[in-house]
Coordinates of N, CA and C in Angstrom, one line a residue:
X19 N 0.7 -10.0 -9.2 CA 0.7 -9.3 -8.6 C 1.3 -8.0 -8.2
X20 N 0.3 -7.2 -8.1 CA 0.8 -5.5 -8.3 C 0.8 -4.8 -7.0
X21 N 0.3 -5.3 -5.9 CA 0.9 -4.4 -4.8 C 2.8 -4.7 -4.2
X22 N 2.9 -3.7 -3.7 CA 4.8 -4.2 -2.6 C 4.4 -5.3 -2.0
X23 N 3.1 -5.3 -1.1 CA 3.2 -6.4 -0.1 C 3.0 -8.0 -0.8
X24 N 2.4 -8.0 -2.2 CA 2.0 -9.0 -2.4 C 3.2 -9.7 -2.9
X25 N 4.4 -8.7 -3.9 CA 5.7 -8.8 -4.2 C 6.8 -9.4 -3.2
X26 N 6.5 -8.5 -1.9 CA 7.5 -9.1 -1.1 C 6.9 -10.1 -0.8
X27 N 5.9 -11.0 -0.6 CA 5.7 -12.3 -0.7 C 6.4 -13.3 -1.1
X28 N 6.6 -13.4 -2.8 CA 6.7 -13.9 -3.5 C 8.4 -14.1 -3.4
X29 N 8.9 -15.3 -4.5 CA 10.4 -15.1 -4.8 C 10.7 -14.2 -5.7
X30 N 11.6 -14.5 -6.2 CA 12.2 -13.4 -7.1 C 12.0 -14.0 -8.6
X31 N 12.0 -12.6 -9.7 CA 11.9 -13.3 -11.3 C 13.0 -14.2 -11.5
X32 N 12.9 -15.7 -11.9 CA 14.3 -16.2 -12.5 C 14.3 -16.1 -14.0
X33 N 14.7 -15.0 -14.5 CA 14.5 -15.2 -15.9 C 15.8 -16.4 -16.5
X34 N 16.0 -16.4 -17.9 CA 16.7 -17.3 -18.6 C 17.9 -16.8 -18.7
X35 N 17.9 -15.4 -19.0 CA 18.6 -14.4 -19.0 C 18.3 -13.2 -18.6
X36 N 19.2 -12.1 -17.3 CA 19.0 -10.7 -16.6 C 18.4 -10.5 -18.3
X37 N 18.3 -11.1 -19.1 CA 17.8 -9.6 -20.4 C 16.4 -9.7 -20.9
X38 N 16.1 -11.3 -20.3 CA 14.3 -11.1 -20.7 C 13.4 -10.7 -20.0
X39 N 12.2 -10.4 -20.2 CA 11.4 -9.8 -19.5 C 10.1 -11.0 -19.1
X40 N 10.3 -12.2 -19.7 CA 9.2 -13.1 -19.7 C 9.5 -14.5 -19.4
X41 N 10.4 -15.0 -20.1 CA 11.1 -16.2 -20.1 C 11.6 -16.6 -19.2
X42 N 11.1 -17.6 -18.1 CA 11.6 -17.9 -16.9 C 10.5 -17.8 -15.8
X43 N 10.6 -18.8 -14.7 CA 9.9 -18.5 -13.3 C 9.5 -17.5 -12.9
X44 N 8.8 -17.3 -12.4 CA 8.2 -16.0 -11.3 C 7.8 -14.9 -12.0
X45 N 7.7 -15.1 -13.0 CA 7.7 -13.0 -13.8 C 6.6 -12.2 -13.1
X46 N 7.0 -11.3 -12.8 CA 6.4 -10.2 -12.3 C 4.7 -9.8 -13.6
X47 N 4.3 -10.4 -14.4 CA 3.4 -10.4 -14.9 C 2.4 -9.3 -15.1
X48 N 1.4 -9.4 -14.1 CA 0.9 -7.9 -14.0 C 1.3 -6.5 -13.9
X49 N 2.4 -6.9 -13.1 CA 2.9 -5.7 -12.8 C 3.7 -4.9 -14.0
X50 N 4.0 -6.1 -14.7 CA 4.8 -5.7 -16.6 C 3.9 -4.8 -17.4
X51 N 2.9 -5.6 -17.1 CA 1.5 -5.6 -18.3 C 1.1 -3.8 -18.0
X52 N 1.2 -3.0 -16.7 CA 1.1 -1.9 -16.2 C 2.1 -1.1 -16.4
X53 N 2.9 -1.4 -17.2 CA 4.0 -0.3 -18.3 C 5.4 -0.7 -17.2
X54 N 6.4 -0.4 -17.9 CA 7.6 0.0 -17.1 C 8.2 0.6 -15.9
X55 N 7.4 2.1 -15.9 CA 7.4 3.2 -15.3 C 7.0 2.0 -13.4
X56 N 5.9 1.6 -13.9 CA 4.8 0.9 -12.8 C 5.7 -0.3 -12.4
X57 N 6.4 -1.0 -13.2 CA 7.2 -2.1 -12.7 C 8.3 -1.8 -12.0
X58 N 9.1 -1.2 -12.7 CA 10.3 -0.4 -11.9 C 9.9 0.1 -10.6
X59 N 9.0 1.1 -10.4 CA 8.5 1.6 -9.0 C 8.1 0.4 -8.1
X60 N 7.4 -0.3 -8.7 CA 7.1 -1.5 -7.8 C 8.5 -2.6 -7.3
X61 N 9.2 -2.5 -7.9 CA 10.1 -3.7 -7.9 C 11.3 -2.8 -6.5
X62 N 11.5 -1.3 -7.0 CA 11.8 -0.9 -5.9 C 11.6 -0.4 -4.4
X63 N 10.3 -0.7 -4.6 CA 9.6 -0.1 -3.7 C 9.7 -1.6 -2.2
X64 N 9.5 -2.5 -3.2 CA 9.5 -4.2 -2.6 C 10.9 -4.7 -2.5
X65 N 11.9 -3.8 -2.9 CA 13.2 -4.1 -2.4 C 13.8 -5.0 -3.4
X66 N 12.9 -5.2 -4.6 CA 13.2 -6.4 -5.3 C 14.6 -6.0 -6.7
X67 N 15.1 -6.9 -7.3 CA 15.7 -6.8 -8.6 C 14.7 -6.3 -9.9
X68 N 15.3 -5.5 -10.4 CA 14.6 -4.9 -11.7 C 15.4 -6.0 -12.7
X69 N 14.4 -7.1 -13.6 CA 15.1 -8.1 -14.3 C 14.3 -7.6 -15.5
X70 N 15.3 -8.0 -16.8 CA 14.7 -7.7 -18.0 C 15.8 -6.8 -19.0
X71 N 14.6 -6.1 -19.9 CA 15.2 -4.9 -20.6 C 14.3 -4.1 -20.8
X72 N 14.7 -2.8 -20.7 CA 13.2 -1.9 -20.9 C 13.2 -1.6 -22.3
X73 N 11.8 -1.6 -22.8 CA 10.7 -1.5 -22.3 C 9.9 -3.0 -21.2
X74 N 9.6 -3.0 -20.3 CA 9.8 -4.6 -19.5 C 8.2 -5.2 -19.7
X75 N 7.2 -4.8 -20.6 CA 6.6 -4.8 -20.9 C 6.2 -5.5 -22.6
X76 N 7.4 -5.9 -23.3 CA 7.6 -6.0 -24.9 C 8.5 -7.2 -24.6
X77 N 8.4 -8.1 -25.3 CA 9.0 -9.4 -25.4 C 10.6 -8.9 -26.4
X78 N 11.9 -9.6 -25.8 CA 13.4 -9.3 -26.7 C 13.3 -10.1 -27.8
X79 N 12.9 -11.4 -27.6 CA 12.9 -11.9 -29.3 C 11.8 -13.1 -29.3
X80 N 11.9 -14.0 -30.2 CA 10.7 -15.1 -30.2 C 10.7 -16.1 -29.3
X81 N 12.0 -15.9 -28.2 CA 11.3 -17.0 -27.1 C 10.5 -16.0 -26.3
X82 N 10.9 -14.9 -25.8 CA 10.2 -14.2 -25.0 C 9.0 -14.0 -25.2
X83 N 8.5 -13.7 -26.5 CA 7.0 -13.7 -27.1 C 6.2 -15.1 -26.4
X84 N 7.4 -16.1 -26.8 CA 6.6 -17.5 -26.7 C 6.2 -17.3 -25.4
X85 N 7.0 -16.7 -24.4 CA 7.0 -16.9 -22.8 C 5.5 -16.2 -22.5
X86 N 5.7 -14.8 -22.9 CA 4.5 -13.5 -22.1 C 3.5 -13.9 -22.7
X87 N 3.0 -15.1 -24.1 CA 1.8 -15.8 -24.1 C 1.7 -16.6 -23.1
X88 N 2.9 -17.4 -23.0 CA 2.1 -18.3 -21.7 C 2.0 -17.9 -20.7
X89 N 2.6 -16.5 -20.1 CA 2.5 -16.3 -19.0 C 1.0 -15.5 -18.5
X90 N 0.6 -15.2 -19.8 CA -0.9 -14.5 -19.8 C -2.0 -15.5 -18.8
X91 N -1.6 -16.6 -19.0 CA -2.4 -18.1 -18.8 C -1.9 -17.9 -17.4
X92 N -0.9 -18.4 -17.2 CA 0.1 -18.8 -15.8 C -0.8 -17.6 -14.7
X93 N -0.7 -16.2 -15.1 CA -1.1 -15.5 -14.5 C -2.7 -15.1 -13.9
X94 N -3.7 -15.6 -14.8 CA -4.8 -16.1 -14.5 C -5.0 -17.3 -13.3
X95 N -5.3 -16.6 -12.0 CA -6.3 -17.5 -11.1 C -6.7 -18.4 -12.0
X96 N -8.1 -18.0 -12.4 CA -9.3 -18.7 -12.8 C -8.9 -20.2 -13.7
X97 N -7.8 -20.1 -14.1 CA -7.5 -21.1 -15.1 C -7.3 -22.4 -14.8
X98 N -7.9 -23.3 -15.7 CA -8.0 -24.7 -14.5 C -6.3 -25.3 -15.1
X99 N -6.4 -26.1 -14.3 CA -5.0 -27.2 -14.7 C -5.1 -27.5 -16.0
X100 N -6.1 -27.9 -17.0 CA -6.1 -28.1 -18.2 C -5.3 -27.1 -18.9
X101 N -6.2 -25.8 -18.8 CA -5.8 -24.2 -19.4 C -4.7 -24.6 -19.3
X102 N -3.6 -24.4 -17.9 CA -2.5 -24.4 -17.6 C -1.8 -25.5 -18.6
X103 N -1.8 -26.6 -18.9 CA -1.0 -27.6 -19.2 C -1.3 -27.4 -20.7
X104 N -2.4 -26.8 -21.5 CA -2.3 -26.2 -22.6 C -1.7 -25.3 -23.1
X105 N -1.3 -24.2 -22.1 CA -0.3 -23.1 -22.1 C 1.0 -23.8 -22.1
X106 N 1.4 -24.6 -21.7 CA 2.3 -24.9 -21.3 C 2.7 -25.8 -22.9
X107 N 1.9 -26.7 -23.4 CA 2.1 -27.4 -24.9 C 2.5 -26.1 -26.1
X108 N 1.3 -25.2 -25.6 CA 1.4 -24.3 -27.0 C 2.6 -23.5 -27.0
X109 N 3.4 -23.4 -25.6 CA 4.9 -22.6 -25.3 C 5.6 -23.7 -25.9
X110 N 5.6 -24.9 -25.9 CA 6.6 -26.2 -26.3 C 6.6 -25.6 -28.1
X111 N 5.3 -25.7 -28.4 CA 4.9 -25.7 -30.1 C 6.0 -24.1 -30.5
X112 N 5.3 -23.1 -29.8 CA 6.1 -21.9 -30.0 C 6.9 -21.5 -30.2
X113 N 7.9 -22.7 -29.3 CA 9.8 -22.3 -29.0 C 10.1 -23.6 -30.0
X114 N 9.2 -24.4 -30.1 CA 9.8 -25.6 -31.3 C 10.6 -24.9 -32.5
X115 N 9.6 -23.5 -33.0 CA 9.9 -23.2 -34.1 C 10.7 -22.4 -34.1
X116 N 11.5 -22.2 -33.2 CA 13.1 -21.4 -33.2 C 14.2 -21.9 -33.6
X117 N 15.0 -21.7 -34.4 CA 16.1 -22.2 -34.9 C 17.3 -21.3 -34.8
X118 N 18.5 -22.1 -34.6 CA 19.5 -22.0 -34.9 C 19.7 -20.4 -35.7
X119 N 19.0 -20.2 -36.9 CA 19.3 -19.0 -37.3 C 18.9 -17.5 -36.9
X120 N 17.9 -17.8 -35.4 CA 17.3 -16.9 -34.7 C 18.2 -17.0 -33.5
X121 N 19.2 -17.3 -33.4 CA 20.6 -17.1 -32.5 C 20.9 -18.5 -31.9
X122 N 22.2 -18.9 -31.6 CA 22.4 -19.9 -31.1 C 22.0 -20.1 -29.5
X123 N 22.4 -18.9 -28.8 CA 21.7 -18.9 -27.5 C 20.4 -19.1 -27.3
X124 N 19.5 -18.5 -28.3 CA 18.4 -18.3 -28.0 C 17.4 -19.8 -28.3
X125 N 18.3 -20.9 -29.7 CA 18.0 -21.9 -29.9 C 18.3 -22.9 -28.6
X126 N 19.2 -22.9 -28.2 CA 19.6 -23.8 -27.0 C 18.9 -23.2 -25.5
X127 N 18.5 -22.3 -25.5 CA 17.5 -21.7 -24.5 C 16.0 -22.4 -24.6
X128 N 15.7 -22.6 -25.7 CA 14.5 -22.9 -26.4 C 14.5 -24.5 -26.4
X129 N 15.8 -25.0 -26.3 CA 15.5 -26.5 -26.3 C 15.7 -27.3 -24.9
X130 N 16.4 -26.3 -23.9 CA 16.3 -26.7 -22.5 C 15.1 -26.4 -21.6
X131 N 14.1 -25.2 -21.9 CA 12.8 -25.1 -22.0 C 12.0 -26.2 -21.8
X132 N 12.3 -26.4 -23.6 CA 11.4 -27.7 -23.9 C 11.3 -28.7 -22.6
X133 N 12.7 -29.2 -22.8 CA 12.7 -30.6 -21.6 C 12.2 -30.4 -20.5
X134 N 12.9 -29.1 -19.5 CA 11.9 -28.5 -18.5 C 10.5 -28.7 -18.6
X135 N 9.9 -28.4 -19.2 CA 8.3 -28.6 -19.6 C 7.8 -30.2 -19.5
X136 N 8.7 -30.8 -20.9 CA 8.4 -31.8 -20.7 C 8.1 -32.7 -19.3
X137 N 9.2 -32.3 -18.7 CA 9.4 -32.9 -17.0 C 8.2 -32.6 -16.4
X138 N 7.7 -31.1 -16.2 CA 6.8 -30.8 -15.5 C 5.7 -31.1 -15.8
X139 N 5.4 -31.5 -16.9 CA 4.0 -32.2 -17.7 C 3.9 -33.3 -17.2
X140 N 4.9 -33.9 -17.4 CA 5.3 -35.7 -16.8 C 5.1 -36.1 -15.3
X141 N 5.5 -34.7 -14.6 CA 5.1 -34.9 -13.4 C 3.7 -34.6 -12.9
X142 N 3.5 -33.6 -13.4 CA 1.3 -33.3 -13.2 C 0.5 -34.7 -13.8
X143 N 1.0 -35.3 -14.6 CA 0.7 -36.2 -15.5 C 0.2 -37.5 -14.7
X144 N 1.3 -38.0 -14.1 CA 1.3 -39.4 -13.2 C 0.9 -38.8 -11.9
X145 N 0.4 -37.1 -11.9 CA 0.2 -37.1 -10.2 C 1.0 -36.5 -9.5
X146 N 2.4 -36.3 -9.4 CA 3.3 -36.1 -8.3 C 3.1 -35.0 -7.7
X147 N 2.5 -33.9 -9.4 CA 2.5 -32.1 -8.8 C 1.1 -32.2 -9.1
X148 N 0.2 -30.9 -8.9 CA -1.0 -30.7 -9.4 C -0.5 -30.3 -10.7
X149 N -2.0 -30.6 -11.4 CA -2.0 -30.0 -12.8 C -1.8 -28.5 -13.0
X150 N -1.3 -27.8 -13.2 CA -0.9 -26.4 -13.4 C -0.4 -26.2 -12.5
X151 N 0.8 -26.7 -12.0 CA 1.7 -26.4 -10.8 C 2.4 -25.1 -11.5
X152 N 3.1 -24.3 -10.8 CA 3.9 -22.9 -10.9 C 3.4 -22.0 -11.2
X153 N 1.4 -21.8 -11.6 CA 0.9 -21.3 -12.3 C 0.1 -20.6 -11.1
X154 N -1.0 -19.1 -11.1 CA -1.8 -19.1 -10.3 C -2.8 -19.3 -10.2
X155 N -3.2 -20.1 -11.1 CA -4.5 -21.0 -11.5 C -4.1 -22.6 -10.8
X156 N -4.6 -23.2 -12.0 CA -4.4 -24.7 -11.8 C -5.5 -25.8 -10.9
X157 N -5.2 -26.5 -11.1 CA -5.8 -27.8 -10.1 C -5.2 -27.4 -8.7
X158 N -6.1 -27.5 -7.5 CA -5.9 -27.4 -6.2 C -4.7 -28.3 -5.7
X159 N -4.9 -29.5 -6.3 CA -4.6 -30.5 -5.3 C -4.1 -31.8 -6.6
X160 N -2.9 -32.5 -6.5 CA -2.3 -33.2 -7.5 C -3.0 -34.7 -7.2
X161 N -3.5 -35.6 -8.4 CA -4.1 -36.6 -7.8 C -3.4 -37.6 -6.9
X162 N -1.9 -37.8 -6.5 CA -1.9 -37.9 -5.2 C -2.2 -37.6 -4.4
X163 N -1.9 -36.1 -4.5 CA -2.6 -35.8 -3.2 C -4.0 -36.4 -2.5
X164 N -5.0 -36.2 -4.1 CA -6.6 -36.6 -3.9 C -6.7 -37.8 -3.6
X165 N -5.9 -39.1 -3.7 CA -5.9 -40.1 -3.2 C -5.0 -40.3 -2.0
X166 N -4.3 -39.7 -1.5 CA -3.9 -39.5 0.1 C -5.2 -39.0 1.2
X167 N -6.0 -37.8 0.1 CA -7.0 -37.3 1.2 C -8.0 -38.3 0.5
X168 N -8.2 -39.1 0.6 CA -9.3 -39.7 0.2 C -9.2 -41.0 1.0
X169 N -7.6 -41.3 1.5 CA -7.2 -42.9 2.3 C -7.5 -41.9 3.2
X170 N -7.2 -40.9 4.1 CA -7.6 -40.3 5.5 C -8.8 -40.1 5.8
X171 N -10.0 -39.5 4.8 CA -11.1 -39.5 5.1 C -11.7 -41.1 5.4
X172 N -11.3 -42.2 4.2 CA -12.1 -43.5 4.4 C -11.4 -44.3 6.1
X173 N -9.9 -43.2 6.3 CA -9.7 -43.9 7.7 C -10.4 -43.4 8.6
X174 N -11.0 -42.1 8.6 CA -11.9 -41.6 9.8 C -13.1 -42.2 9.5
X175 N -13.6 -42.9 8.3 CA -15.2 -43.6 8.4 C -15.0 -44.6 8.7
X176 N -13.8 -45.1 8.5 CA -13.8 -46.3 9.3 C -13.6 -46.7 11.0
X177 N -13.0 -45.6 11.4 CA -12.9 -45.1 12.9 C -14.1 -45.0 13.6
X178 N -15.2 -43.7 13.0 CA -16.4 -43.2 13.2 C -17.3 -44.6 13.4
X179 N -17.2 -45.5 11.8 CA -17.9 -46.8 12.3 C -17.6 -47.7 13.7
X180 N -16.4 -48.1 13.8 CA -15.5 -48.7 14.9 C -16.3 -48.2 16.2
X181 N -16.4 -46.9 16.3 CA -16.8 -46.3 17.3 C -18.1 -46.7 17.7
X182 N -18.9 -46.2 16.6 CA -20.3 -46.6 16.5 C -20.8 -47.8 17.4
X183 N -20.0 -48.8 16.5 CA -20.1 -50.8 16.7 C -19.7 -50.8 18.0
X184 N -19.0 -49.7 18.9 CA -18.3 -50.3 20.3 C -19.6 -49.6 21.0
X185 N -20.2 -48.5 20.9 CA -21.3 -48.2 21.8 C -22.6 -48.9 22.0
X186 N -22.9 -49.2 20.5 CA -24.0 -50.5 20.4 C -23.5 -51.5 21.3
X187 N -22.7 -52.0 20.8 CA -22.1 -53.4 21.7 C -22.4 -52.9 23.1
X188 N -21.8 -51.6 23.4 CA -21.9 -51.7 25.3 C -23.0 -51.5 25.9

């Protein structure tokens, strides 16, 4: 999202801490990739809080670097649900390499993020939410949603068959 109108329609950036540029939901990835000045001006014009550490298009540590790669897929509206899930797993693998020697806070945040993505992937895989939820791309509907839609269309087919039957017998 790179226009004031688009940004105003979105929720706020919710990074793990106010120092991170990429790690956390709602990252304005496209705006950040256009440079710090662009990002700052866009956020100000949209009345939004500027989040992160300048320069805003550069990760601050290993966790943020993993998140930047992940966000590039989340920002792609043409990414499939499977591609988004692969990005989630790649992110988990990347942050799984973070150790206490990288900093206790970063290590703890990485563990928390892993658990969060485990839950997200589980909800997607059992069909509660669509594959690629939270991303600009992904599947258009969850497995459960597809099943409910199919039930609805079966109900319409049955209703139409009954109406046709009544017309023929009437």
